[in-house]
Short mmCIF file of C-alpha atoms and ligand atoms in Angstrom, two decimals:
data_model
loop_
_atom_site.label_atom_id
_atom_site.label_comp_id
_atom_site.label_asym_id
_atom_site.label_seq_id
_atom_site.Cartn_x
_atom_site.Cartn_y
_atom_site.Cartn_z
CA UNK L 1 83.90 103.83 91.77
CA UNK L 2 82.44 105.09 88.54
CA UNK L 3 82.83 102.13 85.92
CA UNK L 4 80.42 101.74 83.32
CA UNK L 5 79.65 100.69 79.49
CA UNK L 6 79.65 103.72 77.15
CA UNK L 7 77.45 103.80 74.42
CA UNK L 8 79.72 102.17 72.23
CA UNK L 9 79.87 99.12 74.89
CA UNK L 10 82.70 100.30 76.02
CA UNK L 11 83.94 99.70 79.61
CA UNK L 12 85.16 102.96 80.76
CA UNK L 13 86.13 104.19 84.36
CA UNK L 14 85.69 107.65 85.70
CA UNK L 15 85.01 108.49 81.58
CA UNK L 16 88.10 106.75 80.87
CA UNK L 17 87.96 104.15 78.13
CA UNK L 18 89.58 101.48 79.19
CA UNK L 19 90.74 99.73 76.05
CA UNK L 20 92.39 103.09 75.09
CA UNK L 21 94.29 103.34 78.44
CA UNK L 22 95.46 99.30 77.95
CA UNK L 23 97.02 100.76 74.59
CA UNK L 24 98.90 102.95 76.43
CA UNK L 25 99.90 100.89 79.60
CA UNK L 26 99.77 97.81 78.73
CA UNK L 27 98.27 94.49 80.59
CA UNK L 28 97.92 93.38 83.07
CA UNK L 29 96.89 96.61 84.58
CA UNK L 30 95.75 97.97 87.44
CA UNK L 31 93.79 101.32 87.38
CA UNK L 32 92.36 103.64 90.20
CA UNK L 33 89.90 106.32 90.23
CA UNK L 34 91.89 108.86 92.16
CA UNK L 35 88.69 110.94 92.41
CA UNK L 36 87.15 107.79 94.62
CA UNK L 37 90.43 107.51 96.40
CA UNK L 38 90.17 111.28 98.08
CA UNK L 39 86.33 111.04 98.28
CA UNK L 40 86.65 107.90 100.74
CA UNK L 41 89.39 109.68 102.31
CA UNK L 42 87.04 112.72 102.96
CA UNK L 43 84.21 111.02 103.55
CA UNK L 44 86.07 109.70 106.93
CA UNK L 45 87.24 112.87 107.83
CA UNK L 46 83.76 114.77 107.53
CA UNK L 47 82.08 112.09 109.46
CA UNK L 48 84.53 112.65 112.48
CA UNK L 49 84.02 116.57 112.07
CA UNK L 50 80.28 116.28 111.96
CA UNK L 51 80.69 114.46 115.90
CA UNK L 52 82.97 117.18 116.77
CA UNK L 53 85.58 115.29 118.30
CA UNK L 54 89.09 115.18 118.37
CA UNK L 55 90.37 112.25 115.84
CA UNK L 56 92.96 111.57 113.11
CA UNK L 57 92.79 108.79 110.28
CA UNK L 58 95.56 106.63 109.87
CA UNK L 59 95.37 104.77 106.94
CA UNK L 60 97.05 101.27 106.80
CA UNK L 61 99.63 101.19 104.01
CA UNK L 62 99.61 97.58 103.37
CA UNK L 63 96.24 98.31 101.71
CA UNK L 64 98.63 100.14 99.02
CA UNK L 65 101.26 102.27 98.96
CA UNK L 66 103.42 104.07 96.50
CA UNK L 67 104.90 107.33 96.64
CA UNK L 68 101.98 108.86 94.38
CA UNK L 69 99.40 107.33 96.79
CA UNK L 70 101.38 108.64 100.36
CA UNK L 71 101.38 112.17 98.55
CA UNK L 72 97.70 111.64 97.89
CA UNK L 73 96.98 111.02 101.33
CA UNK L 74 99.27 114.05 102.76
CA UNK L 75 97.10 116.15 100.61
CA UNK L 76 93.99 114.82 101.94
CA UNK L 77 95.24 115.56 105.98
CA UNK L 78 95.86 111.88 106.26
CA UNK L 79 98.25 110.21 108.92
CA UNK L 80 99.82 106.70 108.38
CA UNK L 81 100.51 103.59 109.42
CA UNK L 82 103.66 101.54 108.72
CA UNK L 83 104.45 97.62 109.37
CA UNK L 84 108.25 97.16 108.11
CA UNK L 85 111.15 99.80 107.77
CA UNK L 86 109.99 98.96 104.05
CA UNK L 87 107.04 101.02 104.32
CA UNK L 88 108.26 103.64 106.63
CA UNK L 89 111.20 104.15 104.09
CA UNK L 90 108.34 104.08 101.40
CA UNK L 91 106.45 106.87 103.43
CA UNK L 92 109.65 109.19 103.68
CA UNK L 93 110.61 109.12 100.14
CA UNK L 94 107.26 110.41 99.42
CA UNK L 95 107.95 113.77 101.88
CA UNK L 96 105.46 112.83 104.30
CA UNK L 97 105.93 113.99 108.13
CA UNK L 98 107.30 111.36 110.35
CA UNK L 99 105.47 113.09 112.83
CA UNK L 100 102.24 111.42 111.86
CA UNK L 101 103.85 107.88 110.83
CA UNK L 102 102.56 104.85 113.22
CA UNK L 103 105.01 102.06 113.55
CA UNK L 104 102.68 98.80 114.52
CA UNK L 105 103.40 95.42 114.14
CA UNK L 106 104.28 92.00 116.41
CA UNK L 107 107.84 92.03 115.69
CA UNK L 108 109.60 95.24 114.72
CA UNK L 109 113.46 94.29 114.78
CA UNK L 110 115.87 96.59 116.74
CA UNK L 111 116.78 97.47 113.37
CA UNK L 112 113.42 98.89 112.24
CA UNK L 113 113.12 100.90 115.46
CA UNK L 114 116.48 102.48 115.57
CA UNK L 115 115.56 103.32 111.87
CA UNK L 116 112.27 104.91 112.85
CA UNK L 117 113.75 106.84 115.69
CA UNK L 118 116.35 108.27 113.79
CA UNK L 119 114.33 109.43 111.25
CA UNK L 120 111.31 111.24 113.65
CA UNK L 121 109.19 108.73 113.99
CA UNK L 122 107.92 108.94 117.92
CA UNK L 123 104.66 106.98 118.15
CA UNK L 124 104.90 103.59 118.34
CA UNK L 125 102.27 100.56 118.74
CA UNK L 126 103.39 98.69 121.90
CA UNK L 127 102.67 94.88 120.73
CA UNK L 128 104.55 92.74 123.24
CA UNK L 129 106.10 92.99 126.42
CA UNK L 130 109.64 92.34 125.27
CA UNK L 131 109.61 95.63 122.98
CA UNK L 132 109.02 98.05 125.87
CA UNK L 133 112.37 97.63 127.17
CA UNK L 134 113.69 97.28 123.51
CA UNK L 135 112.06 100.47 122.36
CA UNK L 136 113.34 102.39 125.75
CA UNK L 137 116.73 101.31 125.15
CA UNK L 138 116.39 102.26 121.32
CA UNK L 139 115.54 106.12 122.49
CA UNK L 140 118.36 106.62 124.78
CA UNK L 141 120.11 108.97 122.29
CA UNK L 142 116.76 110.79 122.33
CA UNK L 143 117.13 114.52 123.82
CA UNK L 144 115.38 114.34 127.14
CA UNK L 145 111.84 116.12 126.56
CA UNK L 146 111.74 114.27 123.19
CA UNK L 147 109.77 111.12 124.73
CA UNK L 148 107.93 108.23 122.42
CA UNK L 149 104.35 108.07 122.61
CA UNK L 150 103.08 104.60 122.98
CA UNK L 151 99.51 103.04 122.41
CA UNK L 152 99.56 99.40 123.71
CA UNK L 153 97.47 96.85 121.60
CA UNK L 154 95.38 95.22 123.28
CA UNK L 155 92.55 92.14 122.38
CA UNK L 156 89.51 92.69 123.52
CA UNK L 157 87.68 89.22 123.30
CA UNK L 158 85.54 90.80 120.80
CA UNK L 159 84.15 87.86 118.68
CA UNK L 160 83.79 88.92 114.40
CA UNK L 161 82.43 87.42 111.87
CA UNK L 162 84.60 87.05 109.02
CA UNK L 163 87.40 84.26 107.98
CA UNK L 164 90.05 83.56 110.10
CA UNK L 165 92.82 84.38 108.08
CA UNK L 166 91.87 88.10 108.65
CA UNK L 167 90.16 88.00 112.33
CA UNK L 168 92.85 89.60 114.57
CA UNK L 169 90.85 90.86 117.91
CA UNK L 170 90.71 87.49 119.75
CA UNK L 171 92.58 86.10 122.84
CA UNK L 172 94.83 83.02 120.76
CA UNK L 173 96.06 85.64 118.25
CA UNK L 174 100.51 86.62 117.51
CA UNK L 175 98.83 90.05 118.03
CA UNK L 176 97.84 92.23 121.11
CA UNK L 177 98.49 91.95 124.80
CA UNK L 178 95.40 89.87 126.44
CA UNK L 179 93.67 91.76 129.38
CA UNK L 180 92.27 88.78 131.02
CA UNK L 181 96.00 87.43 131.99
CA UNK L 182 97.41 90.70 132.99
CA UNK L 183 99.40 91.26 130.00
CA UNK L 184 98.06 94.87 129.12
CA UNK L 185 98.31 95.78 132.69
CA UNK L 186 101.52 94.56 132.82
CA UNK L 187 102.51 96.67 129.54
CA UNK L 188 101.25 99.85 130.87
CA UNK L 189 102.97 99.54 134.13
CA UNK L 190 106.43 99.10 132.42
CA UNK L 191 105.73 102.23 130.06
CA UNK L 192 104.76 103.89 133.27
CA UNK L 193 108.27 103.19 134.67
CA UNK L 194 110.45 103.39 131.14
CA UNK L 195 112.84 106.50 131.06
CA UNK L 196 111.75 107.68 127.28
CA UNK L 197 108.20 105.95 126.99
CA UNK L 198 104.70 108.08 126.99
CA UNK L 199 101.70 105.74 127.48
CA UNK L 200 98.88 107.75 125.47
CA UNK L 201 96.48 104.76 125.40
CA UNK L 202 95.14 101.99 123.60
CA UNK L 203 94.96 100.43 120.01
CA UNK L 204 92.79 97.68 119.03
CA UNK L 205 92.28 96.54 115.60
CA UNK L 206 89.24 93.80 115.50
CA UNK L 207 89.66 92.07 112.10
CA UNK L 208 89.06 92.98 108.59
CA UNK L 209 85.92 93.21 106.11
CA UNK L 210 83.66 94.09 109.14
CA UNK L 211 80.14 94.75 108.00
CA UNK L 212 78.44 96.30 110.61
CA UNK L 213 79.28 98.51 114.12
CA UNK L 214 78.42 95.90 116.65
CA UNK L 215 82.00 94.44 117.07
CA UNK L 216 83.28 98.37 117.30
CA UNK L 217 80.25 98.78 119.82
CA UNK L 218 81.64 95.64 121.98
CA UNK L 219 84.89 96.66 121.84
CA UNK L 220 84.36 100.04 123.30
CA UNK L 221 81.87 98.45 126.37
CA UNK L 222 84.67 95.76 126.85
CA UNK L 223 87.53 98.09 126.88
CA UNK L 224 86.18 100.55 129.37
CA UNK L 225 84.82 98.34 131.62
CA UNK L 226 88.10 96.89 131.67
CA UNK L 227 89.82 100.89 132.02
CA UNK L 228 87.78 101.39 134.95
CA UNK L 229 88.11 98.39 136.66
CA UNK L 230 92.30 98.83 136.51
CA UNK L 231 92.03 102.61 137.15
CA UNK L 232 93.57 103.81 134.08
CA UNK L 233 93.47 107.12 132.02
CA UNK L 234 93.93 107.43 128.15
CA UNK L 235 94.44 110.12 125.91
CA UNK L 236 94.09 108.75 122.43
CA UNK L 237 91.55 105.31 121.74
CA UNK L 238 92.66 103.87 118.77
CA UNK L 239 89.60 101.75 116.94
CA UNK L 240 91.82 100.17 114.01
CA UNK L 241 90.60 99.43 110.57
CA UNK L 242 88.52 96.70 109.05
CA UNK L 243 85.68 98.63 107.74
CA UNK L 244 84.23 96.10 104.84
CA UNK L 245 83.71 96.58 101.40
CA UNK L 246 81.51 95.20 98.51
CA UNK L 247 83.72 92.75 96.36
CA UNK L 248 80.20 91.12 95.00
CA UNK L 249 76.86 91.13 95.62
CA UNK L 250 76.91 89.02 98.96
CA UNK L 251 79.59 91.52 100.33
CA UNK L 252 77.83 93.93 102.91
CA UNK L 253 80.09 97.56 102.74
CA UNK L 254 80.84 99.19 106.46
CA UNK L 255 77.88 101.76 106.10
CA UNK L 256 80.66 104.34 107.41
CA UNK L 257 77.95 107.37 108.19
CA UNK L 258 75.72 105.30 110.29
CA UNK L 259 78.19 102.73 111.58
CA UNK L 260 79.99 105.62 113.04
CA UNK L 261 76.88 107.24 114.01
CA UNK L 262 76.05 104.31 116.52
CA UNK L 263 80.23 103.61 117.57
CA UNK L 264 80.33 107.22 118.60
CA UNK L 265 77.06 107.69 120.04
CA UNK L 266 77.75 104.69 121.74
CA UNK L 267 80.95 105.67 122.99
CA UNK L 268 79.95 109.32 124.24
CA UNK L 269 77.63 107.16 126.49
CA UNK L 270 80.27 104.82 128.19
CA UNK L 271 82.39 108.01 128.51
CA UNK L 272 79.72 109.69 130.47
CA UNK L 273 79.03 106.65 132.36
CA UNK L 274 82.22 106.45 133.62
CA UNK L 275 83.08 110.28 134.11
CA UNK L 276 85.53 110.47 131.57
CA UNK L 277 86.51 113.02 128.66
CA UNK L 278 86.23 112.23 124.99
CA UNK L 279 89.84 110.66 124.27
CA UNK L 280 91.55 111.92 120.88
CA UNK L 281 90.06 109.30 118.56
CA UNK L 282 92.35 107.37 115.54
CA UNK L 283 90.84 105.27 113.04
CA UNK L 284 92.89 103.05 110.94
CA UNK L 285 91.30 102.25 107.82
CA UNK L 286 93.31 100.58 104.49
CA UNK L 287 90.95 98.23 102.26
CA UNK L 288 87.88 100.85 102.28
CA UNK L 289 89.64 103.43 101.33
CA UNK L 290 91.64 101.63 97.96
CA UNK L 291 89.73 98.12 97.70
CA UNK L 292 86.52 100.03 95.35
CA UNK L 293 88.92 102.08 93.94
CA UNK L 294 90.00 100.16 91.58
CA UNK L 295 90.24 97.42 88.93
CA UNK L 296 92.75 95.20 87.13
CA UNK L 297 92.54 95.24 83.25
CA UNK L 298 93.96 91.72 81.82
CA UNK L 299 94.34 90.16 78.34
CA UNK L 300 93.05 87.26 77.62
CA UNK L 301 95.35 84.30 76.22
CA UNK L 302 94.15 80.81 75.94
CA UNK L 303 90.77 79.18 76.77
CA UNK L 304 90.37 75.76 77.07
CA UNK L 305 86.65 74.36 76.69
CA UNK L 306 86.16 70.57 78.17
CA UNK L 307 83.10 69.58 76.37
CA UNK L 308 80.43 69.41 79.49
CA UNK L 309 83.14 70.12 82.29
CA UNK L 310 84.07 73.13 82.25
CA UNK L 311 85.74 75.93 80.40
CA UNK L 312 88.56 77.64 81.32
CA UNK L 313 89.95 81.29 80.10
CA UNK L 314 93.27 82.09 81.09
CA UNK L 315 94.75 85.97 81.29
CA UNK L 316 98.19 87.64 81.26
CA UNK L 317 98.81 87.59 85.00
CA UNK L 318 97.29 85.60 88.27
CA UNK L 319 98.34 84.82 91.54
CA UNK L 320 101.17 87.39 91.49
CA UNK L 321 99.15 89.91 91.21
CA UNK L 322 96.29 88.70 92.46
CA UNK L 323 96.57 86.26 95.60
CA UNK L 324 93.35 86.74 97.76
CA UNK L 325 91.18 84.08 95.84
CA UNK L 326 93.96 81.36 96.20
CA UNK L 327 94.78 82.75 99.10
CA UNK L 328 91.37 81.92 100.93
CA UNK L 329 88.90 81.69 98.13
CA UNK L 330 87.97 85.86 97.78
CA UNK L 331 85.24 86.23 95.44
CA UNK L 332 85.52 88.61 92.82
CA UNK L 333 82.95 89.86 89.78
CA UNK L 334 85.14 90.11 86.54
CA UNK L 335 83.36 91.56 83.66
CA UNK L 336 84.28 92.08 79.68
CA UNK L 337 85.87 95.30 78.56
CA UNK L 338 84.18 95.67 75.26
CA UNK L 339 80.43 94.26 75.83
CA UNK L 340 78.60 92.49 72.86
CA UNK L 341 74.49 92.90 73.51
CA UNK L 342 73.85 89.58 71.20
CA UNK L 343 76.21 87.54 72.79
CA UNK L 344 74.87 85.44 75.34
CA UNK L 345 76.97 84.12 78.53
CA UNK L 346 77.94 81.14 79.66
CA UNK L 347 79.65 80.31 83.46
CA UNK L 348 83.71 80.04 83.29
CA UNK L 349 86.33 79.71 85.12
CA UNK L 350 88.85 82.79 84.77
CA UNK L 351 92.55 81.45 85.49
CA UNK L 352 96.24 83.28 85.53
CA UNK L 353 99.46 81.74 83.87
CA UNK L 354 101.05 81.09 86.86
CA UNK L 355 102.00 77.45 87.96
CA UNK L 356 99.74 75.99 90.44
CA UNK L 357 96.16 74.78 89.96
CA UNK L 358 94.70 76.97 92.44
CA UNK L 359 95.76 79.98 90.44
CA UNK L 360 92.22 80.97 89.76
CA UNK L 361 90.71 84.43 89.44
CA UNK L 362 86.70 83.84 89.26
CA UNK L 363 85.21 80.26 89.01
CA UNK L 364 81.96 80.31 87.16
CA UNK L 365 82.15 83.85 86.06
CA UNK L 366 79.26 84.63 83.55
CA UNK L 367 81.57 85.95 80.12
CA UNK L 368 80.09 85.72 76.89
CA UNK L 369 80.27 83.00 74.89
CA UNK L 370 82.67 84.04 71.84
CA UNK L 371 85.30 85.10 74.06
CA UNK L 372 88.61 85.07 72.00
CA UNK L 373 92.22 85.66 72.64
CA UNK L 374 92.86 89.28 72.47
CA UNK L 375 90.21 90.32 74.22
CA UNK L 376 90.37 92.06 77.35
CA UNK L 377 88.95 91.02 80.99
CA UNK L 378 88.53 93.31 83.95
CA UNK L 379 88.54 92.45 87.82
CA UNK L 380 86.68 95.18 90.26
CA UNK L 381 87.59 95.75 93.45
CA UNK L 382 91.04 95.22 93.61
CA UNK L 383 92.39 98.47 95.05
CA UNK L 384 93.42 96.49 97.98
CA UNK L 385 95.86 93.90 98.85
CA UNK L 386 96.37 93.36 95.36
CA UNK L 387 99.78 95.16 94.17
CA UNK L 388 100.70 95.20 97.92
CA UNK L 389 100.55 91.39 97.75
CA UNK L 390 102.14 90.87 94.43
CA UNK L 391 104.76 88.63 94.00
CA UNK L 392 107.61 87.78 91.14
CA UNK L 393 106.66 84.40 91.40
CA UNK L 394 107.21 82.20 88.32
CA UNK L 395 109.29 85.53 87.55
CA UNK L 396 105.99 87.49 86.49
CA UNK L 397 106.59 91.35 86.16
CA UNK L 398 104.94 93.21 88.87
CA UNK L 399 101.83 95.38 86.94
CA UNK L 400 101.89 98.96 85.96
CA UNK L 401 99.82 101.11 88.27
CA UNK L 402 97.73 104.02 86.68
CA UNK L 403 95.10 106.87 88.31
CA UNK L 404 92.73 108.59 86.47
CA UNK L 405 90.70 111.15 87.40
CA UNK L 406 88.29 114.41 86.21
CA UNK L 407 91.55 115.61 85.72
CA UNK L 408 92.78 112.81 83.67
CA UNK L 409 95.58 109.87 83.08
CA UNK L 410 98.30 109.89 85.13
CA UNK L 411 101.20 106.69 85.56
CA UNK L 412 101.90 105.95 89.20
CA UNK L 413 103.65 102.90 89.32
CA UNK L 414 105.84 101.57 86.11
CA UNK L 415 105.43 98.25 85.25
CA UNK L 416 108.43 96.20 86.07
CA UNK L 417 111.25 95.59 83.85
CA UNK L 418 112.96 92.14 83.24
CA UNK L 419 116.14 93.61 83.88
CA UNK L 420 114.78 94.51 87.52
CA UNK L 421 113.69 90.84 88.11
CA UNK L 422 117.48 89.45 87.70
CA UNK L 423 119.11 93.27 89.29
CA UNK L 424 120.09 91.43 92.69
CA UNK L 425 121.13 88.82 90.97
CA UNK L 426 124.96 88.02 91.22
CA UNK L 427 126.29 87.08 87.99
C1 LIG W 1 95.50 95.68 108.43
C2 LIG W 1 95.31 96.62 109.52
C3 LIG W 1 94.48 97.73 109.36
C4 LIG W 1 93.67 97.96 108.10
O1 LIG W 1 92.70 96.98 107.92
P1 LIG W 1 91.67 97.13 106.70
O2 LIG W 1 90.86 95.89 106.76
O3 LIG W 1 92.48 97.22 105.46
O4 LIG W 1 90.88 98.37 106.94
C5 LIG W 1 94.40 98.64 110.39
N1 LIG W 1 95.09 98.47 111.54
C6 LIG W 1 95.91 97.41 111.73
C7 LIG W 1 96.66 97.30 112.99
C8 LIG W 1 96.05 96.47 110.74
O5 LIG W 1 96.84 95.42 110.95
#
């Protein structure tokens, strides 16, 4: 992303000053470089090309997603991925072809799926036995060469490094079928034998903020060796997402060129090893694509300074729209929007207004030293998991969402109204 100081100290992004956008928008605020958005979105797509194989990229919308952002990503040759009828919905409003919408997750109601059907979707992400039959039943309206294509997810035992919270890949997970105890096996066998059910192949997804290839590499030597032992043909492998990203300077980013370089090398050589052709390949990433993309722009309120303790500055928002650090302690770098060359910094702690005491945003954050009320704070890195994770808790306002690109300022998300907080409300 393309922050940095102008010469007037001001923060700017992609040439945008920030302070000037904050008098138009408001605080908090969250702003993307659009022009980072479609680079990381091309930058997948030319690294597939350049291997010559057969692949789509399905990016996760629980990253983020908004109409502006789904229309983005049609532009950009993009397919998607959808959790809850919420996003699917989401993903229609915003004209884009059910034909490339994903449904995954480990409990889609029979409501969801009758939804999806309905509305085109025909490529689902098998995560349980139970939804096989479900799904089949679901599709019986279905014309009869109209069939749903199926990927099973599977765990392949692939131990990553990264917290818990957002390791997915192992054996005691909610997600995935398990082939050690016969529960993929099992899966494909009943697709085999369901009246409106295509098995295409499998889906794994390993975990998320992944910093290297190796867990990709085991994956693909675990899954095969598993394929050929059972006999079984696939059309499309499905790698998932998880590619990492740099949040500070102890984050290590997915180096997506070379990591690929060494996944698909290392593929093409179990493929040949085991007389197979190159499957159609799916990728599914979400935070690597938004998480740099972006920052949130806050104003800050009151500080509090305990005399050789500790002091605290407290901003316009907080865990609402920002849960990750509660959530499991996410490190973030948070920087002044106006810099001051003779000031000189001391370590705080940057907290939100919300009420709970882990509501923090940075502890021990070097800010300068005459920080004051009014002045503005901004958070990197929080393209990701951040507006998709906000909450009206303590009945905050969900933030307004802005791009900005070359081309210049545009609104993508309004900030919420009060009159929206209380519009369910009976009175
Ligand atoms: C969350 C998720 C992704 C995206 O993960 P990122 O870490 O955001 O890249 C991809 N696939 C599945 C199945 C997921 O659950």
């Amino acid at each position: 992303m393309t922050t940095e100081y102008n010469e007037f100290g001001q923060l700017t992004i992609r040439g945008h000053e920030v302070q000037s956008l904050v008098k138009d928008y408001g605080t908090p605020l969250i702003i993307y470089d659009e022009d980072h958005l479609v680079s990381m979105m091309d930058k997948y797509h030319s690294v597939f090309k350049h291997h010559q194989v057969p692949y789509s990229i399905s990016y996760a919308s629980k990253a983020f997603s908004s109409i502006q952002m789904i229309k983005l990503l049609k532009s950009r040759n993009m397919e998607l991925d959808v959790v809850s009828i919420g996003e699917l919905y989401t993903a229609l409003q915003a004209g884009f072809p059910a034909q490339d919408i994903h449904f995954h997750g480990n409990n889609k109601t029979p409501y969801e799926i009758d939804y999806a059907l309905k509305n085109g979707v025909r490529f689902f992400i098998i995560d349980a036995l139970d939804e096989i039959s479900l799904i089949d039943g679901l599709a019986e309206d279905l014309e009869e060469d109209d069939a749903v294509n199926v990927l099973i997810r599977i765990n392949p035992s692939v131990e990553v490094n990264t917290h818990e919270y957002i390791s997915t890949g192992q054996e005691d997970s909610k997600f995935g079928l398990s082939l050690s105890n016969g529960a993929a096996k099992k899966a494909i066998d009943l697709i085999k034998r369901s009246q409106h059910l295509n098995f295409k192949g499998i889906h794994y997804h390993l975990g998320s903020q992944l910093a290297d290839s190796q867990p990709f590499i085991n994956a693909i030597s675990n899954v095969f060796a598993w394929l050929d032992q059972e006999n079984i043909d696939i059309d499309i492998l499905n790698m998932g997402g998880g590619y990492g990203v740099k949040y500070t300077e102890d984050d290590v980013r997915f180096p997506i060129e070379t990591g690929f370089d060494d996944i698909l090398n290392h593929l093409k050589k179990v493929l040949k090893q085991s007389n197979r052709n190159m499957p159609h390949l799916m990728i599914e990433p979400g935070r690597s694509i938004t998480a740099e993309a972006a920052i949130t722009v806050y104003e800050v309120g009151t500080i509090k300074d305990i005399p050789g303790v500790s002091k605290y500055i407290s901003i316009d928002g907080g865990m609402s729209d920002h849960i990750r650090t509660p959530l499991y302690g996410a490190d973030y770098e948070v920087i002044p929007v106006e810099l001051n060359e003779d000031s000189t910094s001391l370590p705080s702690h940057v907290v939100g207004k919300l009420c709970e005491s882990g509501d923090v945003i940075g502890k021990n954050k070097m800010l300068p030293e005459d920080i004051k009320r009014g002045d503005l704070l901004a958070v990197k890195t929080t393209g990701a998991y951040h507006y998709s994770m906000a909450s009206n808790y303590n009945q905050m306002q969900k933030p307004a969402v802005i791009f900005v690109s070359d081309n210049g300022v545009r609104q993508v998300i309004k900030r919420q109204s009060l009159e929206q907080l209380i519009e369910n409300d009976i009175r």
